[in-house]
Amino acid sequence: MLKLIKNYLKKKYYERLHHHLNVEISAMCNYDCKICGFQEFYQPKGLMTMETFMKLEETFKKVDSVIFGFNAETFMNPQVVEMLKFAKRANPNLCVSILTNGSLLTPKLSEQLILNGLDDLSISIDAALPETYKKLRRHSFEKIVQNIQELNQLKEKHNSRLPMLSTNFVAIKDNIHELLAFIDLAKELKIGSVRLTNVEPYTREVQDAILYGDNYTDEVKQIIEKANEKCKSLGIIFSYPEFKKDENARCEFMQPIVDWQGNVIPCSQFSYTRDTLYYGKKAYHLLIVMGNINEKSFKEIWDGRAYRKFRKDVVKGKGPEFCYNYCLLREKVLCPK
């Protein structure tokens, strides 16, 4: 039995090509959100070229799903539709998702996404009221709602169920009281999935607003329980993270990322250098790069000695110190698995 478990882990974590890939086609953002450290820490910023993107053609043929987007705003890249077309030509069965704040979603762009087979559009909103949205994201709530409504109208026009709509709700003290109203809004906007996440703070102000650890109260617990029941009754998929860390949790988030420059990153926690706060203690994120697809194929990088060793070490508990002392992902506190 022990041998079977070891073989399973070997194939899942550090031998078989991962079934999912994040491609950061844009490392530029038109927002400067209160809870996000991207604008302050991420350097250099830029957009992935079509030439670099096309280096992933063979990889697209071998994975099941890909997400366009990561740290910033995907639709800042004007070649996003051409990239969608290219990925779908490489693998017609590939499930393509896009992460966005929704602000650049024009009717023309929405129609192109529909006609070219985008599978999922995940829109980060984080509020049910205009004033809360303005406070957290510093932009127009009404414009985001209008953009989603126009997308839904175009889906009806083309008799298309795609793209499916999902949303992220980063929960902090400022917005958790709006979660139930947010679910009503999601239903109204024909959003089928609500994903609740916690925040990794980069300032003391954001640290004071977290809801996990010692800040996890009975009130927060009740709101989430009610949200879960409400989503069940409305037919909405609801996922949420842990709010108390699991000290013995195994890493389940080791998903590869290709950044805008073509660098292959083994985990989102090592995608750029930055300071964050881990339950009030300063934590430093390294940048870890396994290779660059402009120099070697993704498969060569994935199968390379350095990347294989990294995956093996993480599985065996011998990875970077950050993984075991500061990682909210590993503890399943930052995001739902």
CSV table of C-alpha atoms in Angstrom, one decimal:
chain,number,residue,atom,x,y,z
A,1,MET,CA,0.0,0.0,0.0
A,2,LEU,CA,2.8,2.4,0.9
A,3,LYS,CA,4.4,1.7,-2.5
A,4,LEU,CA,1.2,2.5,-4.3
A,5,ILE,CA,0.8,5.8,-2.4
A,6,LYS,CA,4.4,6.8,-3.2
A,7,ASN,CA,3.9,6.0,-6.9
A,8,TYR,CA,0.7,8.1,-6.9
A,9,LEU,CA,2.4,11.1,-5.4
A,10,LYS,CA,5.3,10.6,-7.8
A,11,LYS,CA,3.1,10.8,-10.9
A,12,LYS,CA,0.8,13.5,-9.5
A,13,TYR,CA,3.3,16.0,-8.3
A,14,TYR,CA,6.7,15.6,-9.9
A,15,GLU,CA,6.6,13.4,-13.0
A,16,ARG,CA,3.4,13.8,-15.0
A,17,LEU,CA,2.8,17.1,-16.9
A,18,HIS,CA,0.4,19.2,-14.8
A,19,HIS,CA,-3.2,19.1,-16.2
A,20,HIS,CA,-3.6,22.9,-15.6
A,21,LEU,CA,-1.6,26.0,-16.6
A,22,ASN,CA,-1.8,29.7,-15.7
A,23,VAL,CA,-0.6,32.0,-18.4
A,24,GLU,CA,-0.1,35.6,-17.4
A,25,ILE,CA,-0.7,37.3,-20.7
A,26,SER,CA,-0.9,40.7,-18.9
A,27,ALA,CA,1.2,42.1,-16.0
A,28,MET,CA,-0.4,45.5,-16.2
A,29,CYS,CA,-3.5,46.6,-14.4
A,30,ASN,CA,-5.9,49.6,-14.7
A,31,TYR,CA,-6.9,49.2,-11.0
A,32,ASP,CA,-5.0,50.0,-7.8
A,33,CYS,CA,-7.1,48.1,-5.2
A,34,LYS,CA,-6.8,48.6,-1.5
A,35,ILE,CA,-6.1,45.0,-0.7
A,36,CYS,CA,-3.6,44.3,-3.5
A,37,GLY,CA,0.1,44.8,-3.5
A,38,PHE,CA,0.6,44.3,-7.3
A,39,GLN,CA,1.1,48.0,-8.2
A,40,GLU,CA,3.6,48.5,-5.5
A,41,PHE,CA,5.7,45.4,-5.7
A,42,TYR,CA,5.4,43.8,-9.2
A,43,GLN,CA,8.3,44.7,-11.4
A,44,PRO,CA,8.8,44.9,-14.3
A,45,LYS,CA,5.3,45.2,-15.7
A,46,GLY,CA,4.4,44.4,-19.2
A,47,LEU,CA,2.3,42.4,-21.7
A,48,MET,CA,3.0,38.9,-23.2
A,49,THR,CA,3.7,39.0,-26.9
A,50,MET,CA,2.0,36.7,-29.4
A,51,GLU,CA,5.5,35.3,-30.2
A,52,THR,CA,6.0,34.2,-26.6
A,53,PHE,CA,2.5,32.9,-26.3
A,54,MET,CA,2.8,30.7,-29.4
A,55,LYS,CA,5.7,28.9,-27.7
A,56,LEU,CA,3.0,27.1,-25.6
A,57,GLU,CA,1.3,25.4,-28.6
A,58,GLU,CA,2.5,21.9,-27.8
A,59,THR,CA,1.7,22.4,-24.1
A,60,PHE,CA,-1.9,23.4,-24.8
A,61,LYS,CA,-2.3,20.1,-26.5
A,62,LYS,CA,-1.3,18.2,-23.4
A,63,VAL,CA,-3.2,20.1,-20.6
A,64,ASP,CA,-6.9,20.1,-19.8
A,65,SER,CA,-7.3,23.7,-18.8
A,66,VAL,CA,-5.6,27.1,-18.9
A,67,ILE,CA,-6.3,30.4,-17.2
A,68,PHE,CA,-5.4,33.6,-18.9
A,69,GLY,CA,-4.6,36.0,-16.1
A,70,PHE,CA,-2.9,36.0,-12.8
A,71,ASN,CA,-1.7,39.1,-10.9
A,72,ALA,CA,-3.2,41.8,-13.1
A,73,GLU,CA,-5.9,42.7,-15.6
A,74,THR,CA,-6.0,40.2,-18.6
A,75,PHE,CA,-7.9,42.5,-21.0
A,76,MET,CA,-5.0,45.0,-20.9
A,77,ASN,CA,-3.5,42.8,-23.5
A,78,PRO,CA,-5.0,43.8,-26.9
A,79,GLN,CA,-4.2,40.3,-28.3
A,80,VAL,CA,-6.3,38.4,-25.9
A,81,VAL,CA,-8.8,37.3,-28.5
A,82,GLU,CA,-6.1,36.1,-30.9
A,83,MET,CA,-4.5,34.2,-28.0
A,84,LEU,CA,-7.9,32.6,-27.2
A,85,LYS,CA,-8.2,31.6,-30.9
A,86,PHE,CA,-4.7,30.2,-31.0
A,87,ALA,CA,-5.2,28.1,-27.8
A,88,LYS,CA,-8.5,26.7,-29.1
A,89,ARG,CA,-6.9,25.8,-32.4
A,90,ALA,CA,-4.1,24.0,-30.7
A,91,ASN,CA,-6.6,22.0,-28.6
A,92,PRO,CA,-10.3,22.3,-29.3
A,93,ASN,CA,-11.1,20.5,-26.0
A,94,LEU,CA,-9.0,22.9,-23.9
A,95,CYS,CA,-11.0,24.6,-21.2
A,96,VAL,CA,-10.0,28.3,-21.3
A,97,SER,CA,-10.8,30.7,-18.5
A,98,ILE,CA,-10.1,34.4,-18.1
A,99,LEU,CA,-9.6,36.3,-14.9
A,100,THR,CA,-10.7,40.0,-15.0
A,101,ASN,CA,-12.0,42.9,-13.0
A,102,GLY,CA,-14.6,43.4,-15.7
A,103,SER,CA,-14.0,47.1,-16.3
A,104,LEU,CA,-12.7,46.6,-19.9
A,105,LEU,CA,-15.4,44.2,-21.0
A,106,THR,CA,-17.0,46.1,-23.9
A,107,PRO,CA,-19.8,44.7,-26.0
A,108,LYS,CA,-17.4,44.2,-29.0
A,109,LEU,CA,-15.0,42.2,-26.8
A,110,SER,CA,-17.7,40.2,-25.2
A,111,GLU,CA,-19.1,39.2,-28.6
A,112,GLN,CA,-15.6,38.0,-29.7
A,113,LEU,CA,-15.2,36.0,-26.5
A,114,ILE,CA,-18.5,34.3,-27.1
A,115,LEU,CA,-17.9,33.6,-30.8
A,116,ASN,CA,-14.4,32.2,-30.2
A,117,GLY,CA,-15.5,29.7,-27.5
A,118,LEU,CA,-14.3,31.1,-24.2
A,119,ASP,CA,-15.4,28.6,-21.5
A,120,ASP,CA,-15.3,30.6,-18.3
A,121,LEU,CA,-15.1,34.3,-17.4
A,122,SER,CA,-14.2,34.9,-13.7
A,123,ILE,CA,-14.9,38.5,-12.6
A,124,SER,CA,-13.6,39.8,-9.3
A,125,ILE,CA,-16.2,42.1,-7.7
A,126,ASP,CA,-15.8,41.9,-3.9
A,127,ALA,CA,-18.9,44.0,-3.1
A,128,ALA,CA,-22.6,44.2,-3.4
A,129,LEU,CA,-22.9,48.0,-2.9
A,130,PRO,CA,-21.4,50.8,-5.0
A,131,GLU,CA,-19.9,52.6,-2.1
A,132,THR,CA,-18.1,49.4,-0.8
A,133,TYR,CA,-16.8,48.7,-4.3
A,134,LYS,CA,-15.5,52.3,-4.6
A,135,LYS,CA,-13.7,52.0,-1.3
A,136,LEU,CA,-12.0,48.7,-2.1
A,137,ARG,CA,-11.5,48.9,-5.9
A,138,ARG,CA,-11.7,52.7,-6.4
A,139,HIS,CA,-13.8,52.4,-9.6
A,140,SER,CA,-17.4,52.3,-10.8
A,141,PHE,CA,-19.5,49.4,-9.6
A,142,GLU,CA,-22.4,50.4,-11.9
A,143,LYS,CA,-20.1,50.0,-14.9
A,144,ILE,CA,-19.1,46.5,-14.0
A,145,VAL,CA,-22.7,45.4,-13.5
A,146,GLN,CA,-23.6,47.0,-16.9
A,147,ASN,CA,-20.8,45.2,-18.7
A,148,ILE,CA,-21.9,41.8,-17.3
A,149,GLN,CA,-25.5,42.5,-18.3
A,150,GLU,CA,-24.4,43.4,-21.8
A,151,LEU,CA,-22.4,40.1,-22.0
A,152,ASN,CA,-25.5,38.2,-20.9
A,153,GLN,CA,-27.6,39.9,-23.6
A,154,LEU,CA,-25.1,38.9,-26.2
A,155,LYS,CA,-25.0,35.3,-25.0
A,156,GLU,CA,-28.8,35.2,-25.5
A,157,LYS,CA,-28.5,36.8,-29.0
A,158,HIS,CA,-26.0,34.0,-30.0
A,159,ASN,CA,-27.9,31.3,-28.1
A,160,SER,CA,-24.7,30.5,-26.2
A,161,ARG,CA,-24.3,29.2,-22.7
A,162,LEU,CA,-20.6,30.1,-22.9
A,163,PRO,CA,-18.7,31.7,-21.3
A,164,MET,CA,-20.0,30.5,-18.0
A,165,LEU,CA,-19.7,33.2,-15.4
A,166,SER,CA,-18.0,32.9,-12.1
A,167,THR,CA,-16.9,35.5,-9.5
A,168,ASN,CA,-14.3,36.0,-6.8
A,169,PHE,CA,-15.1,37.7,-3.5
A,170,VAL,CA,-12.1,38.6,-1.4
A,171,ALA,CA,-13.5,38.6,2.1
A,172,ILE,CA,-12.4,41.2,4.7
A,173,LYS,CA,-14.1,43.1,7.5
A,174,ASP,CA,-15.1,45.8,5.1
A,175,ASN,CA,-17.3,43.6,2.9
A,176,ILE,CA,-18.2,40.3,4.6
A,177,HIS,CA,-21.6,41.8,5.8
A,178,GLU,CA,-22.5,42.1,2.1
A,179,LEU,CA,-21.9,38.5,1.2
A,180,LEU,CA,-25.5,37.4,1.2
A,181,ALA,CA,-26.6,40.4,-0.9
A,182,PHE,CA,-23.6,39.7,-3.2
A,183,ILE,CA,-25.0,36.2,-3.8
A,184,ASP,CA,-28.4,37.7,-4.8
A,185,LEU,CA,-26.5,40.0,-7.2
A,186,ALA,CA,-24.7,37.0,-8.6
A,187,LYS,CA,-28.0,35.2,-9.3
A,188,GLU,CA,-29.4,38.4,-10.9
A,189,LEU,CA,-26.3,38.6,-13.2
A,190,LYS,CA,-26.5,34.8,-14.1
A,191,ILE,CA,-23.2,34.0,-12.3
A,192,GLY,CA,-23.1,30.3,-11.6
A,193,SER,CA,-20.2,30.1,-9.2
A,194,VAL,CA,-19.1,32.3,-6.2
A,195,ARG,CA,-15.5,31.7,-4.9
A,196,LEU,CA,-14.8,33.2,-1.5
A,197,THR,CA,-11.1,33.9,-0.7
A,198,ASN,CA,-9.1,35.4,2.1
A,199,VAL,CA,-6.5,38.1,1.6
A,200,GLU,CA,-2.8,38.0,2.0
A,201,PRO,CA,-2.1,41.4,3.6
A,202,TYR,CA,0.8,43.6,2.6
A,203,THR,CA,0.1,46.5,5.0
A,204,ARG,CA,-0.9,46.7,8.6
A,205,GLU,CA,-4.2,48.2,7.6
A,206,VAL,CA,-5.1,45.2,5.5
A,207,GLN,CA,-3.8,42.9,8.2
A,208,ASP,CA,-6.3,44.4,10.6
A,209,ALA,CA,-9.1,43.6,8.2
A,210,ILE,CA,-8.5,39.9,7.8
A,211,LEU,CA,-11.2,37.4,8.9
A,212,TYR,CA,-9.1,34.3,9.6
A,213,GLY,CA,-7.0,33.2,12.5
A,214,ASP,CA,-7.9,35.1,15.7
A,215,ASN,CA,-10.3,37.3,13.7
A,216,TYR,CA,-12.5,34.4,12.8
A,217,THR,CA,-15.6,35.1,14.9
A,218,ASP,CA,-18.9,33.3,15.3
A,219,GLU,CA,-20.6,36.1,13.3
A,220,VAL,CA,-18.3,35.5,10.3
A,221,LYS,CA,-18.9,31.7,10.6
A,222,GLN,CA,-22.7,32.3,10.6
A,223,ILE,CA,-22.5,34.5,7.5
A,224,ILE,CA,-20.6,31.9,5.6
A,225,GLU,CA,-23.0,29.1,6.7
A,226,LYS,CA,-25.9,31.2,5.6
A,227,ALA,CA,-24.2,32.0,2.3
A,228,ASN,CA,-23.6,28.3,1.7
A,229,GLU,CA,-27.2,27.5,2.3
A,230,LYS,CA,-28.4,30.4,0.1
A,231,CYS,CA,-26.2,29.3,-2.8
A,232,LYS,CA,-27.6,25.8,-2.5
A,233,SER,CA,-31.1,27.1,-2.7
A,234,LEU,CA,-30.3,29.3,-5.7
A,235,GLY,CA,-28.3,26.7,-7.6
A,236,ILE,CA,-25.0,28.6,-7.3
A,237,ILE,CA,-21.7,26.8,-6.6
A,238,PHE,CA,-20.1,28.2,-3.5
A,239,SER,CA,-16.6,27.5,-2.4
A,240,TYR,CA,-14.7,29.0,0.5
A,241,PRO,CA,-11.3,28.5,2.3
A,242,GLU,CA,-10.5,27.5,5.8
A,243,PHE,CA,-10.4,30.2,8.4
A,244,LYS,CA,-8.2,28.2,10.9
A,245,LYS,CA,-4.9,27.0,9.6
A,246,ASP,CA,-4.2,23.3,9.2
A,247,GLU,CA,-0.7,22.9,10.4
A,248,ASN,CA,-0.3,19.5,8.8
A,249,ALA,CA,-1.8,20.3,5.4
A,250,ARG,CA,0.1,19.1,2.4
A,251,CYS,CA,0.7,21.5,-0.5
A,252,GLU,CA,-2.0,21.1,-3.2
A,253,PHE,CA,-1.5,24.4,-5.0
A,254,MET,CA,1.7,23.6,-6.9
A,255,GLN,CA,0.4,24.8,-10.3
A,256,PRO,CA,2.8,26.1,-12.9
A,257,ILE,CA,2.5,29.7,-14.1
A,258,VAL,CA,4.1,31.2,-17.3
A,259,ASP,CA,4.5,34.9,-16.7
A,260,TRP,CA,4.4,37.6,-19.3
A,261,GLN,CA,8.1,37.4,-20.0
A,262,GLY,CA,7.9,33.6,-20.5
A,263,ASN,CA,9.3,32.6,-17.2
A,264,VAL,CA,8.0,29.4,-15.7
A,265,ILE,CA,7.1,29.8,-12.1
A,266,PRO,CA,6.3,26.7,-9.9
A,267,CYS,CA,3.8,28.4,-7.6
A,268,SER,CA,1.9,31.7,-7.2
A,269,GLN,CA,3.7,32.4,-3.9
A,270,PHE,CA,7.0,32.7,-5.8
A,271,SER,CA,5.7,34.8,-8.8
A,272,TYR,CA,7.3,38.1,-7.7
A,273,THR,CA,9.3,39.4,-4.8
A,274,ARG,CA,7.2,41.1,-2.2
A,275,ASP,CA,6.6,41.5,1.6
A,276,THR,CA,3.4,40.3,3.1
A,277,LEU,CA,2.2,39.7,6.6
A,278,TYR,CA,1.6,36.2,7.9
A,279,TYR,CA,-0.6,36.5,11.0
A,280,GLY,CA,1.1,39.8,11.7
A,281,LYS,CA,4.7,38.5,11.1
A,282,LYS,CA,6.6,39.8,8.1
A,283,ALA,CA,7.0,37.2,5.3
A,284,TYR,CA,9.2,37.6,2.2
A,285,HIS,CA,8.2,36.0,-1.1
A,286,LEU,CA,11.1,35.0,-3.3
A,287,LEU,CA,10.9,34.9,-7.1
A,288,ILE,CA,11.6,31.4,-8.2
A,289,VAL,CA,12.1,30.8,-12.0
A,290,MET,CA,12.5,27.3,-13.4
A,291,GLY,CA,13.3,28.4,-17.0
A,292,ASN,CA,11.9,30.5,-19.8
A,293,ILE,CA,9.8,29.2,-22.8
A,294,ASN,CA,11.7,31.6,-25.1
A,295,GLU,CA,14.8,29.5,-24.5
A,296,LYS,CA,13.5,26.0,-23.9
A,297,SER,CA,10.1,24.3,-24.4
A,298,PHE,CA,7.8,24.1,-21.4
A,299,LYS,CA,8.2,20.3,-21.4
A,300,GLU,CA,12.0,20.6,-21.2
A,301,ILE,CA,11.6,23.0,-18.3
A,302,TRP,CA,9.0,20.7,-16.6
A,303,ASP,CA,11.2,17.6,-17.0
A,304,GLY,CA,14.4,19.5,-16.1
A,305,ARG,CA,16.4,18.6,-13.0
A,306,ALA,CA,15.7,21.8,-11.1
A,307,TYR,CA,11.9,21.6,-11.6
A,308,ARG,CA,11.7,17.9,-10.8
A,309,LYS,CA,13.8,18.5,-7.6
A,310,PHE,CA,11.5,21.4,-6.6
A,311,ARG,CA,8.4,19.3,-6.9
A,312,LYS,CA,9.9,16.3,-5.2
A,313,ASP,CA,11.2,18.4,-2.3
A,314,VAL,CA,7.9,20.2,-1.7
A,315,VAL,CA,6.1,16.8,-1.6
A,316,LYS,CA,8.6,15.5,0.9
A,317,GLY,CA,8.5,18.6,3.1
A,318,LYS,CA,12.0,19.8,2.0
A,319,GLY,CA,11.0,22.7,-0.1
A,320,PRO,CA,11.6,26.4,0.5
A,321,GLU,CA,11.3,27.6,4.1
A,322,PHE,CA,8.4,29.8,3.1
A,323,CYS,CA,6.3,26.8,2.2
A,324,TYR,CA,6.2,25.4,5.7
A,325,ASN,CA,6.4,28.6,7.9
A,326,TYR,CA,4.5,31.3,6.0
A,327,CYS,CA,2.2,29.8,3.3
A,328,LEU,CA,-1.5,30.5,3.6
A,329,LEU,CA,-2.1,28.5,0.5
A,330,ARG,CA,-0.7,25.3,1.9
A,331,GLU,CA,-2.8,25.8,5.0
A,332,LYS,CA,-5.8,26.2,2.7
A,333,VAL,CA,-6.6,29.6,4.4
A,334,LEU,CA,-6.0,31.8,1.4
A,335,CYS,CA,-8.1,30.0,-1.3
A,336,PRO,CA,-10.5,27.1,-1.5
A,337,LYS,CA,-9.0,24.0,-3.1
